[in-house]
Amino acid sequence: QVQLVESGGGLVQAGGSLRLSCAASGRTFSTSVMAWFRQAPGEERELVSTISWSGGSTYYVDSVKGRFTISRDNAKNTVYLQMNSLKPEDTAVYYCAAQRRSKYEYAYWGQGDQVTVSS
């Protein structure tokens, strides 16, 4: 069993930065692929980024490449999403997910954290 708790969201002006954190409990964290998804109002949930258990392999959706960085600290059971040069279109609820079953399906999800970027 894995429990995920996101933090770090909030309101920021366009061009600003935020760092999301996802604290995980459970023994499987260090061996789990971790992901960040986001969902804007009226939109489908979108895969934003993933990171392998070692941190050596990452994925980013094209719209955030060069602006967002995913990382993890297995000793702290935490995964991060550093978001720079934020744009209004990045406004969404951001979800942390663990234990990938397929590209878009994960076994465990956090409760979500709101990120709002004002223009």
mmCIF file of N, CA and C in Angstrom:
data_model
loop_
_atom_site.group_PDB
_atom_site.id
_atom_site.type_symbol
_atom_site.label_atom_id
_atom_site.label_comp_id
_atom_site.label_asym_id
_atom_site.label_seq_id
_atom_site.Cartn_x
_atom_site.Cartn_y
_atom_site.Cartn_z
ATOM 1 N N GLN A 1 0.849 -1.195 0.000
ATOM 2 C CA GLN A 1 0.000 0.000 0.000
ATOM 3 C C GLN A 1 0.884 1.245 0.000
ATOM 4 N N VAL A 2 0.528 2.230 -0.805
ATOM 5 C CA VAL A 2 1.271 3.482 -0.887
ATOM 6 C C VAL A 2 0.301 4.634 -0.713
ATOM 7 N N GLN A 3 0.655 5.578 0.133
ATOM 8 C CA GLN A 3 -0.131 6.801 0.284
ATOM 9 C C GLN A 3 0.699 7.980 -0.186
ATOM 10 N N LEU A 4 0.077 8.887 -0.927
ATOM 11 C CA LEU A 4 0.772 10.012 -1.534
ATOM 12 C C LEU A 4 0.138 11.323 -1.094
ATOM 13 N N VAL A 5 0.974 12.285 -0.706
ATOM 14 C CA VAL A 5 0.475 13.587 -0.285
ATOM 15 C C VAL A 5 1.262 14.671 -1.007
ATOM 16 N N GLU A 6 0.550 15.448 -1.835
ATOM 17 C CA GLU A 6 1.194 16.532 -2.569
ATOM 18 C C GLU A 6 1.193 17.822 -1.763
ATOM 19 N N SER A 7 2.169 18.675 -2.043
ATOM 20 C CA SER A 7 2.228 20.007 -1.444
ATOM 21 C C SER A 7 3.037 20.917 -2.348
ATOM 22 N N GLY A 8 2.935 22.234 -2.102
ATOM 23 C CA GLY A 8 3.743 23.194 -2.840
ATOM 24 C C GLY A 8 2.998 23.986 -3.890
ATOM 25 N N GLY A 9 1.752 23.639 -4.129
ATOM 26 C CA GLY A 9 0.977 24.380 -5.109
ATOM 27 C C GLY A 9 0.589 25.757 -4.606
ATOM 28 N N GLY A 10 -0.054 26.536 -5.470
ATOM 29 C CA GLY A 10 -0.488 27.863 -5.080
ATOM 30 C C GLY A 10 -0.714 28.751 -6.271
ATOM 31 N N LEU A 11 -0.733 30.053 -6.008
ATOM 32 C CA LEU A 11 -0.954 31.069 -7.027
ATOM 33 C C LEU A 11 0.364 31.761 -7.334
ATOM 34 N N VAL A 12 0.681 31.861 -8.619
ATOM 35 C CA VAL A 12 1.931 32.499 -9.037
ATOM 36 C C VAL A 12 1.672 33.267 -10.323
ATOM 37 N N GLN A 13 2.439 34.314 -10.526
ATOM 38 C CA GLN A 13 2.323 35.071 -11.769
ATOM 39 C C GLN A 13 3.040 34.351 -12.903
ATOM 40 N N ALA A 14 2.603 34.620 -14.104
ATOM 41 C CA ALA A 14 3.261 34.053 -15.279
ATOM 42 C C ALA A 14 4.747 34.397 -15.241
ATOM 43 N N GLY A 15 5.563 33.400 -15.565
ATOM 44 C CA GLY A 15 7.006 33.565 -15.513
ATOM 45 C C GLY A 15 7.625 33.139 -14.198
ATOM 46 N N GLY A 16 6.786 32.909 -13.216
ATOM 47 C CA GLY A 16 7.271 32.504 -11.905
ATOM 48 C C GLY A 16 7.536 31.023 -11.804
ATOM 49 N N SER A 17 7.873 30.599 -10.583
ATOM 50 C CA SER A 17 8.244 29.201 -10.335
ATOM 51 C C SER A 17 7.517 28.656 -9.116
ATOM 52 N N LEU A 18 7.310 27.359 -9.130
ATOM 53 C CA LEU A 18 6.808 26.619 -7.983
ATOM 54 C C LEU A 18 7.499 25.263 -7.965
ATOM 55 N N ARG A 19 7.619 24.694 -6.775
ATOM 56 C CA ARG A 19 8.108 23.329 -6.671
ATOM 57 C C ARG A 19 7.078 22.496 -5.926
ATOM 58 N N LEU A 20 6.565 21.494 -6.625
ATOM 59 C CA LEU A 20 5.640 20.547 -6.006
ATOM 60 C C LEU A 20 6.419 19.411 -5.372
ATOM 61 N N SER A 21 5.914 18.956 -4.248
ATOM 62 C CA SER A 21 6.485 17.792 -3.573
ATOM 63 C C SER A 21 5.399 16.748 -3.410
ATOM 64 N N CYS A 22 5.824 15.504 -3.433
ATOM 65 C CA CYS A 22 4.901 14.385 -3.204
ATOM 66 C C CYS A 22 5.574 13.442 -2.227
ATOM 67 N N ALA A 23 5.056 13.415 -1.016
ATOM 68 C CA ALA A 23 5.603 12.546 0.019
ATOM 69 C C ALA A 23 4.855 11.223 -0.001
ATOM 70 N N ALA A 24 5.606 10.140 -0.059
ATOM 71 C CA ALA A 24 5.013 8.818 -0.171
ATOM 72 C C ALA A 24 5.306 7.978 1.055
ATOM 73 N N SER A 25 4.360 7.170 1.423
ATOM 74 C CA SER A 25 4.575 6.174 2.475
ATOM 75 C C SER A 25 4.445 4.803 1.841
ATOM 76 N N GLY A 26 5.137 3.842 2.388
ATOM 77 C CA GLY A 26 5.064 2.506 1.829
ATOM 78 C C GLY A 26 6.415 2.032 1.356
ATOM 79 N N ARG A 27 6.663 0.761 1.503
ATOM 80 C CA ARG A 27 7.983 0.203 1.211
ATOM 81 C C ARG A 27 8.291 0.134 -0.264
ATOM 82 N N THR A 28 7.296 0.249 -1.121
ATOM 83 C CA THR A 28 7.526 0.079 -2.550
ATOM 84 C C THR A 28 7.943 1.361 -3.248
ATOM 85 N N PHE A 29 8.047 2.488 -2.514
ATOM 86 C CA PHE A 29 8.328 3.751 -3.166
ATOM 87 C C PHE A 29 9.616 3.710 -3.971
ATOM 88 N N SER A 30 10.671 3.193 -3.377
ATOM 89 C CA SER A 30 11.982 3.290 -4.017
ATOM 90 C C SER A 30 12.076 2.461 -5.289
ATOM 91 N N THR A 31 11.178 1.530 -5.485
ATOM 92 C CA THR A 31 11.215 0.704 -6.692
ATOM 93 C C THR A 31 10.109 1.070 -7.669
ATOM 94 N N SER A 32 9.404 2.126 -7.394
ATOM 95 C CA SER A 32 8.234 2.486 -8.201
ATOM 96 C C SER A 32 8.531 3.618 -9.163
ATOM 97 N N VAL A 33 8.055 3.464 -10.387
ATOM 98 C CA VAL A 33 8.025 4.611 -11.290
ATOM 99 C C VAL A 33 7.029 5.610 -10.721
ATOM 100 N N MET A 34 7.431 6.878 -10.680
ATOM 101 C CA MET A 34 6.568 7.931 -10.158
ATOM 102 C C MET A 34 6.204 8.882 -11.287
ATOM 103 N N ALA A 35 5.039 9.507 -11.153
ATOM 104 C CA ALA A 35 4.566 10.389 -12.219
ATOM 105 C C ALA A 35 3.837 11.590 -11.643
ATOM 106 N N TRP A 36 3.818 12.634 -12.447
ATOM 107 C CA TRP A 36 2.968 13.789 -12.190
ATOM 108 C C TRP A 36 1.985 13.910 -13.356
ATOM 109 N N PHE A 37 0.717 14.044 -13.016
ATOM 110 C CA PHE A 37 -0.339 14.323 -13.973
ATOM 111 C C PHE A 37 -0.932 15.693 -13.627
ATOM 112 N N ARG A 38 -1.698 16.239 -14.541
ATOM 113 C CA ARG A 38 -2.449 17.455 -14.240
ATOM 114 C C ARG A 38 -3.788 17.421 -14.970
ATOM 115 N N GLN A 39 -4.737 18.139 -14.391
ATOM 116 C CA GLN A 39 -6.057 18.210 -14.993
ATOM 117 C C GLN A 39 -6.589 19.627 -14.845
ATOM 118 N N ALA A 40 -6.811 20.262 -15.975
ATOM 119 C CA ALA A 40 -7.391 21.602 -16.002
ATOM 120 C C ALA A 40 -8.908 21.479 -16.084
ATOM 121 N N PRO A 41 -9.634 22.510 -15.661
ATOM 122 C CA PRO A 41 -11.106 22.455 -15.722
ATOM 123 C C PRO A 41 -11.596 22.149 -17.127
ATOM 124 N N GLY A 42 -12.482 21.151 -17.225
ATOM 125 C CA GLY A 42 -13.057 20.801 -18.511
ATOM 126 C C GLY A 42 -12.147 20.008 -19.419
ATOM 127 N N GLU A 43 -10.961 19.666 -18.913
ATOM 128 C CA GLU A 43 -9.999 18.924 -19.726
ATOM 129 C C GLU A 43 -9.775 17.527 -19.143
ATOM 130 N N GLU A 44 -9.213 16.650 -19.977
ATOM 131 C CA GLU A 44 -8.858 15.322 -19.505
ATOM 132 C C GLU A 44 -7.543 15.400 -18.710
ATOM 133 N N ARG A 45 -7.346 14.417 -17.858
ATOM 134 C CA ARG A 45 -6.105 14.353 -17.099
ATOM 135 C C ARG A 45 -4.951 14.114 -18.065
ATOM 136 N N GLU A 46 -3.868 14.830 -17.873
ATOM 137 C CA GLU A 46 -2.711 14.786 -18.778
ATOM 138 C C GLU A 46 -1.468 14.321 -18.030
ATOM 139 N N LEU A 47 -0.743 13.402 -18.642
ATOM 140 C CA LEU A 47 0.540 12.981 -18.076
ATOM 141 C C LEU A 47 1.569 14.077 -18.333
ATOM 142 N N VAL A 48 2.177 14.579 -17.280
ATOM 143 C CA VAL A 48 3.145 15.664 -17.381
ATOM 144 C C VAL A 48 4.580 15.142 -17.389
ATOM 145 N N SER A 49 4.888 14.242 -16.467
ATOM 146 C CA SER A 49 6.274 13.793 -16.331
ATOM 147 C C SER A 49 6.327 12.488 -15.554
ATOM 148 N N THR A 50 7.355 11.686 -15.848
ATOM 149 C CA THR A 50 7.601 10.464 -15.091
ATOM 150 C C THR A 50 9.078 10.359 -14.757
ATOM 151 N N ILE A 51 9.379 9.543 -13.743
ATOM 152 C CA ILE A 51 10.765 9.298 -13.360
ATOM 153 C C ILE A 51 10.902 7.851 -12.932
ATOM 154 N N SER A 52 11.975 7.215 -13.371
ATOM 155 C CA SER A 52 12.220 5.821 -13.016
ATOM 156 C C SER A 52 12.628 5.705 -11.562
ATOM 157 N N TRP A 53 12.714 4.472 -11.078
ATOM 158 C CA TRP A 53 13.016 4.260 -9.661
ATOM 159 C C TRP A 53 14.397 4.797 -9.307
ATOM 160 N N SER A 54 15.319 4.749 -10.233
ATOM 161 C CA SER A 54 16.681 5.219 -9.958
ATOM 162 C C SER A 54 16.829 6.713 -10.214
ATOM 163 N N GLY A 55 15.846 7.297 -10.907
ATOM 164 C CA GLY A 55 15.959 8.689 -11.301
ATOM 165 C C GLY A 55 16.722 8.883 -12.594
ATOM 166 N N GLY A 56 17.202 7.795 -13.172
ATOM 167 C CA GLY A 56 18.029 7.906 -14.363
ATOM 168 C C GLY A 56 17.267 8.073 -15.656
ATOM 169 N N SER A 57 15.977 7.820 -15.621
ATOM 170 C CA SER A 57 15.154 7.943 -16.821
ATOM 171 C C SER A 57 13.951 8.828 -16.512
ATOM 172 N N THR A 58 13.763 9.838 -17.346
ATOM 173 C CA THR A 58 12.642 10.755 -17.152
ATOM 174 C C THR A 58 11.894 10.967 -18.464
ATOM 175 N N TYR A 59 10.665 11.402 -18.332
ATOM 176 C CA TYR A 59 9.821 11.725 -19.477
ATOM 177 C C TYR A 59 9.108 13.047 -19.185
ATOM 178 N N TYR A 60 8.956 13.859 -20.225
ATOM 179 C CA TYR A 60 8.198 15.104 -20.117
ATOM 180 C C TYR A 60 7.282 15.254 -21.328
ATOM 181 N N VAL A 61 6.095 15.711 -21.089
ATOM 182 C CA VAL A 61 5.220 16.068 -22.207
ATOM 183 C C VAL A 61 5.839 17.286 -22.897
ATOM 184 N N ASP A 62 5.633 17.392 -24.184
ATOM 185 C CA ASP A 62 6.310 18.433 -24.969
ATOM 186 C C ASP A 62 6.071 19.841 -24.416
ATOM 187 N N SER A 63 4.886 20.094 -23.912
ATOM 188 C CA SER A 63 4.523 21.450 -23.493
ATOM 189 C C SER A 63 5.309 21.940 -22.278
ATOM 190 N N VAL A 64 5.977 21.042 -21.555
ATOM 191 C CA VAL A 64 6.713 21.465 -20.361
ATOM 192 C C VAL A 64 8.218 21.239 -20.490
ATOM 193 N N LYS A 65 8.655 20.650 -21.586
ATOM 194 C CA LYS A 65 10.091 20.393 -21.764
ATOM 195 C C LYS A 65 10.884 21.691 -21.688
ATOM 196 N N GLY A 66 11.973 21.642 -20.938
ATOM 197 C CA GLY A 66 12.816 22.815 -20.768
ATOM 198 C C GLY A 66 12.357 23.740 -19.665
ATOM 199 N N ARG A 67 11.164 23.518 -19.122
ATOM 200 C CA ARG A 67 10.638 24.373 -18.053
ATOM 201 C C ARG A 67 10.448 23.597 -16.746
ATOM 202 N N PHE A 68 10.052 22.343 -16.833
ATOM 203 C CA PHE A 68 9.792 21.526 -15.646
ATOM 204 C C PHE A 68 10.914 20.504 -15.479
ATOM 205 N N THR A 69 11.202 20.178 -14.225
ATOM 206 C CA THR A 69 12.186 19.142 -13.910
ATOM 207 C C THR A 69 11.645 18.249 -12.817
ATOM 208 N N ILE A 70 11.627 16.943 -13.097
ATOM 209 C CA ILE A 70 11.195 15.962 -12.102
ATOM 210 C C ILE A 70 12.430 15.364 -11.439
ATOM 211 N N SER A 71 12.327 15.102 -10.154
ATOM 212 C CA SER A 71 13.428 14.466 -9.424
ATOM 213 C C SER A 71 12.842 13.685 -8.265
ATOM 214 N N ARG A 72 13.677 12.872 -7.643
ATOM 215 C CA ARG A 72 13.197 12.083 -6.508
ATOM 216 C C ARG A 72 14.326 11.898 -5.507
ATOM 217 N N ASP A 73 13.940 11.733 -4.275
ATOM 218 C CA ASP A 73 14.872 11.424 -3.189
ATOM 219 C C ASP A 73 14.312 10.187 -2.504
ATOM 220 N N ASN A 74 14.862 9.028 -2.833
ATOM 221 C CA ASN A 74 14.331 7.775 -2.287
ATOM 222 C C ASN A 74 14.554 7.673 -0.778
ATOM 223 N N ALA A 75 15.573 8.333 -0.267
ATOM 224 C CA ALA A 75 15.812 8.311 1.179
ATOM 225 C C ALA A 75 14.710 9.040 1.930
ATOM 226 N N LYS A 76 14.101 10.023 1.258
ATOM 227 C CA LYS A 76 13.016 10.795 1.873
ATOM 228 C C LYS A 76 11.647 10.379 1.351
ATOM 229 N N ASN A 77 11.624 9.369 0.480
ATOM 230 C CA ASN A 77 10.354 8.915 -0.103
ATOM 231 C C ASN A 77 9.575 10.074 -0.713
ATOM 232 N N THR A 78 10.267 10.912 -1.440
ATOM 233 C CA THR A 78 9.649 12.117 -1.983
ATOM 234 C C THR A 78 10.030 12.302 -3.450
ATOM 235 N N VAL A 79 9.069 12.715 -4.238
ATOM 236 C CA VAL A 79 9.309 13.077 -5.620
ATOM 237 C C VAL A 79 8.932 14.554 -5.777
ATOM 238 N N TYR A 80 9.670 15.242 -6.627
ATOM 239 C CA TYR A 80 9.497 16.674 -6.798
ATOM 240 C C TYR A 80 9.188 17.022 -8.256
ATOM 241 N N LEU A 81 8.538 18.148 -8.442
ATOM 242 C CA LEU A 81 8.364 18.707 -9.774
ATOM 243 C C LEU A 81 8.672 20.195 -9.685
ATOM 244 N N GLN A 82 9.856 20.563 -10.185
ATOM 245 C CA GLN A 82 10.247 21.964 -10.234
ATOM 246 C C GLN A 82 9.665 22.563 -11.495
ATOM 247 N N MET A 83 8.869 23.620 -11.326
ATOM 248 C CA MET A 83 8.183 24.235 -12.459
ATOM 249 C C MET A 83 8.655 25.683 -12.595
ATOM 250 N N ASN A 84 9.339 25.957 -13.687
ATOM 251 C CA ASN A 84 9.849 27.295 -13.960
ATOM 252 C C ASN A 84 9.150 27.891 -15.174
ATOM 253 N N SER A 85 9.287 29.190 -15.335
ATOM 254 C CA SER A 85 8.686 29.898 -16.484
ATOM 255 C C SER A 85 7.226 29.504 -16.670
ATOM 256 N N LEU A 86 6.495 29.526 -15.593
ATOM 257 C CA LEU A 86 5.110 29.072 -15.640
ATOM 258 C C LEU A 86 4.250 29.950 -16.532
ATOM 259 N N LYS A 87 3.287 29.315 -17.171
ATOM 260 C CA LYS A 87 2.375 29.978 -18.088
ATOM 261 C C LYS A 87 0.936 29.798 -17.595
ATOM 262 N N PRO A 88 0.034 30.683 -17.976
ATOM 263 C CA PRO A 88 -1.368 30.501 -17.562
ATOM 264 C C PRO A 88 -1.929 29.138 -17.958
ATOM 265 N N GLU A 89 -1.471 28.594 -19.071
ATOM 266 C CA GLU A 89 -1.967 27.283 -19.503
ATOM 267 C C GLU A 89 -1.453 26.137 -18.643
ATOM 268 N N ASP A 90 -0.546 26.408 -17.716
ATOM 269 C CA ASP A 90 -0.120 25.389 -16.760
ATOM 270 C C ASP A 90 -1.090 25.280 -15.580
ATOM 271 N N THR A 91 -2.063 26.176 -15.509
ATOM 272 C CA THR A 91 -3.043 26.138 -14.430
ATOM 273 C C THR A 91 -3.824 24.834 -14.463
ATOM 274 N N ALA A 92 -3.815 24.123 -13.333
ATOM 275 C CA ALA A 92 -4.464 22.815 -13.243
ATOM 276 C C ALA A 92 -4.326 22.290 -11.817
ATOM 277 N N VAL A 93 -5.021 21.209 -11.568
ATOM 278 C CA VAL A 93 -4.759 20.424 -10.356
ATOM 279 C C VAL A 93 -3.698 19.398 -10.732
ATOM 280 N N TYR A 94 -2.638 19.357 -9.964
ATOM 281 C CA TYR A 94 -1.533 18.458 -10.221
ATOM 282 C C TYR A 94 -1.616 17.263 -9.275
ATOM 283 N N TYR A 95 -1.464 16.055 -9.850
ATOM 284 C CA TYR A 95 -1.570 14.815 -9.095
ATOM 285 C C TYR A 95 -0.262 14.033 -9.180
ATOM 286 N N CYS A 96 0.119 13.491 -8.053
ATOM 287 C CA CYS A 96 1.235 12.569 -7.992
ATOM 288 C C CYS A 96 0.684 11.142 -8.115
ATOM 289 N N ALA A 97 1.422 10.272 -8.783
ATOM 290 C CA ALA A 97 0.966 8.895 -8.959
ATOM 291 C C ALA A 97 2.140 7.940 -8.812
ATOM 292 N N ALA A 98 1.846 6.727 -8.347
ATOM 293 C CA ALA A 98 2.888 5.728 -8.100
ATOM 294 C C ALA A 98 2.464 4.366 -8.617
ATOM 295 N N GLN A 99 3.459 3.541 -8.915
ATOM 296 C CA GLN A 99 3.299 2.165 -9.402
ATOM 297 C C GLN A 99 2.544 2.120 -10.719
ATOM 298 N N ARG A 100 3.322 2.332 -11.763
ATOM 299 C CA ARG A 100 2.756 2.351 -13.105
ATOM 300 C C ARG A 100 2.251 0.972 -13.521
ATOM 301 N N ARG A 101 1.060 0.962 -14.093
ATOM 302 C CA ARG A 101 0.481 -0.257 -14.685
ATOM 303 C C ARG A 101 0.548 -0.173 -16.201
ATOM 304 N N SER A 102 0.410 1.025 -16.708
ATOM 305 C CA SER A 102 0.585 1.305 -18.125
ATOM 306 C C SER A 102 0.941 2.780 -18.208
ATOM 307 N N LYS A 103 1.094 3.327 -19.402
ATOM 308 C CA LYS A 103 1.557 4.702 -19.537
ATOM 309 C C LYS A 103 0.676 5.683 -18.770
ATOM 310 N N TYR A 104 -0.633 5.431 -18.771
ATOM 311 C CA TYR A 104 -1.547 6.377 -18.139
ATOM 312 C C TYR A 104 -2.253 5.800 -16.921
ATOM 313 N N GLU A 105 -1.951 4.589 -16.550
ATOM 314 C CA GLU A 105 -2.620 3.961 -15.421
ATOM 315 C C GLU A 105 -1.631 3.693 -14.296
ATOM 316 N N TYR A 106 -1.970 4.198 -13.129
ATOM 317 C CA TYR A 106 -1.143 4.012 -11.951
ATOM 318 C C TYR A 106 -2.009 3.470 -10.817
ATOM 319 N N ALA A 107 -1.356 2.734 -9.927
ATOM 320 C CA ALA A 107 -2.102 2.071 -8.854
ATOM 321 C C ALA A 107 -2.498 3.043 -7.750
ATOM 322 N N TYR A 108 -1.658 4.033 -7.494
ATOM 323 C CA TYR A 108 -1.884 4.932 -6.361
ATOM 324 C C TYR A 108 -1.825 6.388 -6.825
ATOM 325 N N TRP A 109 -2.709 7.211 -6.212
ATOM 326 C CA TRP A 109 -2.823 8.621 -6.564
ATOM 327 C C TRP A 109 -2.879 9.485 -5.312
ATOM 328 N N GLY A 110 -2.321 10.690 -5.422
ATOM 329 C CA GLY A 110 -2.485 11.663 -4.363
ATOM 330 C C GLY A 110 -3.817 12.383 -4.510
ATOM 331 N N GLN A 111 -4.064 13.287 -3.603
ATOM 332 C CA GLN A 111 -5.349 13.984 -3.583
ATOM 333 C C GLN A 111 -5.385 15.166 -4.534
ATOM 334 N N GLY A 112 -4.228 15.572 -5.022
ATOM 335 C CA GLY A 112 -4.174 16.696 -5.954
ATOM 336 C C GLY A 112 -3.812 17.997 -5.277
ATOM 337 N N ASP A 113 -3.153 18.873 -6.017
ATOM 338 C CA ASP A 113 -2.720 20.173 -5.499
ATOM 339 C C ASP A 113 -2.943 21.220 -6.591
ATOM 340 N N GLN A 114 -3.614 22.299 -6.244
ATOM 341 C CA GLN A 114 -3.967 23.316 -7.236
ATOM 342 C C GLN A 114 -2.778 24.222 -7.534
ATOM 343 N N VAL A 115 -2.525 24.401 -8.820
ATOM 344 C CA VAL A 115 -1.538 25.377 -9.297
ATOM 345 C C VAL A 115 -2.289 26.366 -10.192
ATOM 346 N N THR A 116 -2.204 27.637 -9.859
ATOM 347 C CA THR A 116 -2.865 28.669 -10.632
ATOM 348 C C THR A 116 -1.834 29.698 -11.069
ATOM 349 N N VAL A 117 -1.763 29.928 -12.374
ATOM 350 C CA VAL A 117 -0.802 30.876 -12.928
ATOM 351 C C VAL A 117 -1.592 32.048 -13.513
ATOM 352 N N SER A 118 -1.382 33.212 -12.976
ATOM 353 C CA SER A 118 -2.093 34.396 -13.451
ATOM 354 C C SER A 118 -1.291 35.098 -14.531
ATOM 355 N N SER A 119 -2.015 35.715 -15.456
ATOM 356 C CA SER A 119 -1.350 36.399 -16.574
ATOM 357 C C SER A 119 -1.068 37.854 -16.237
#
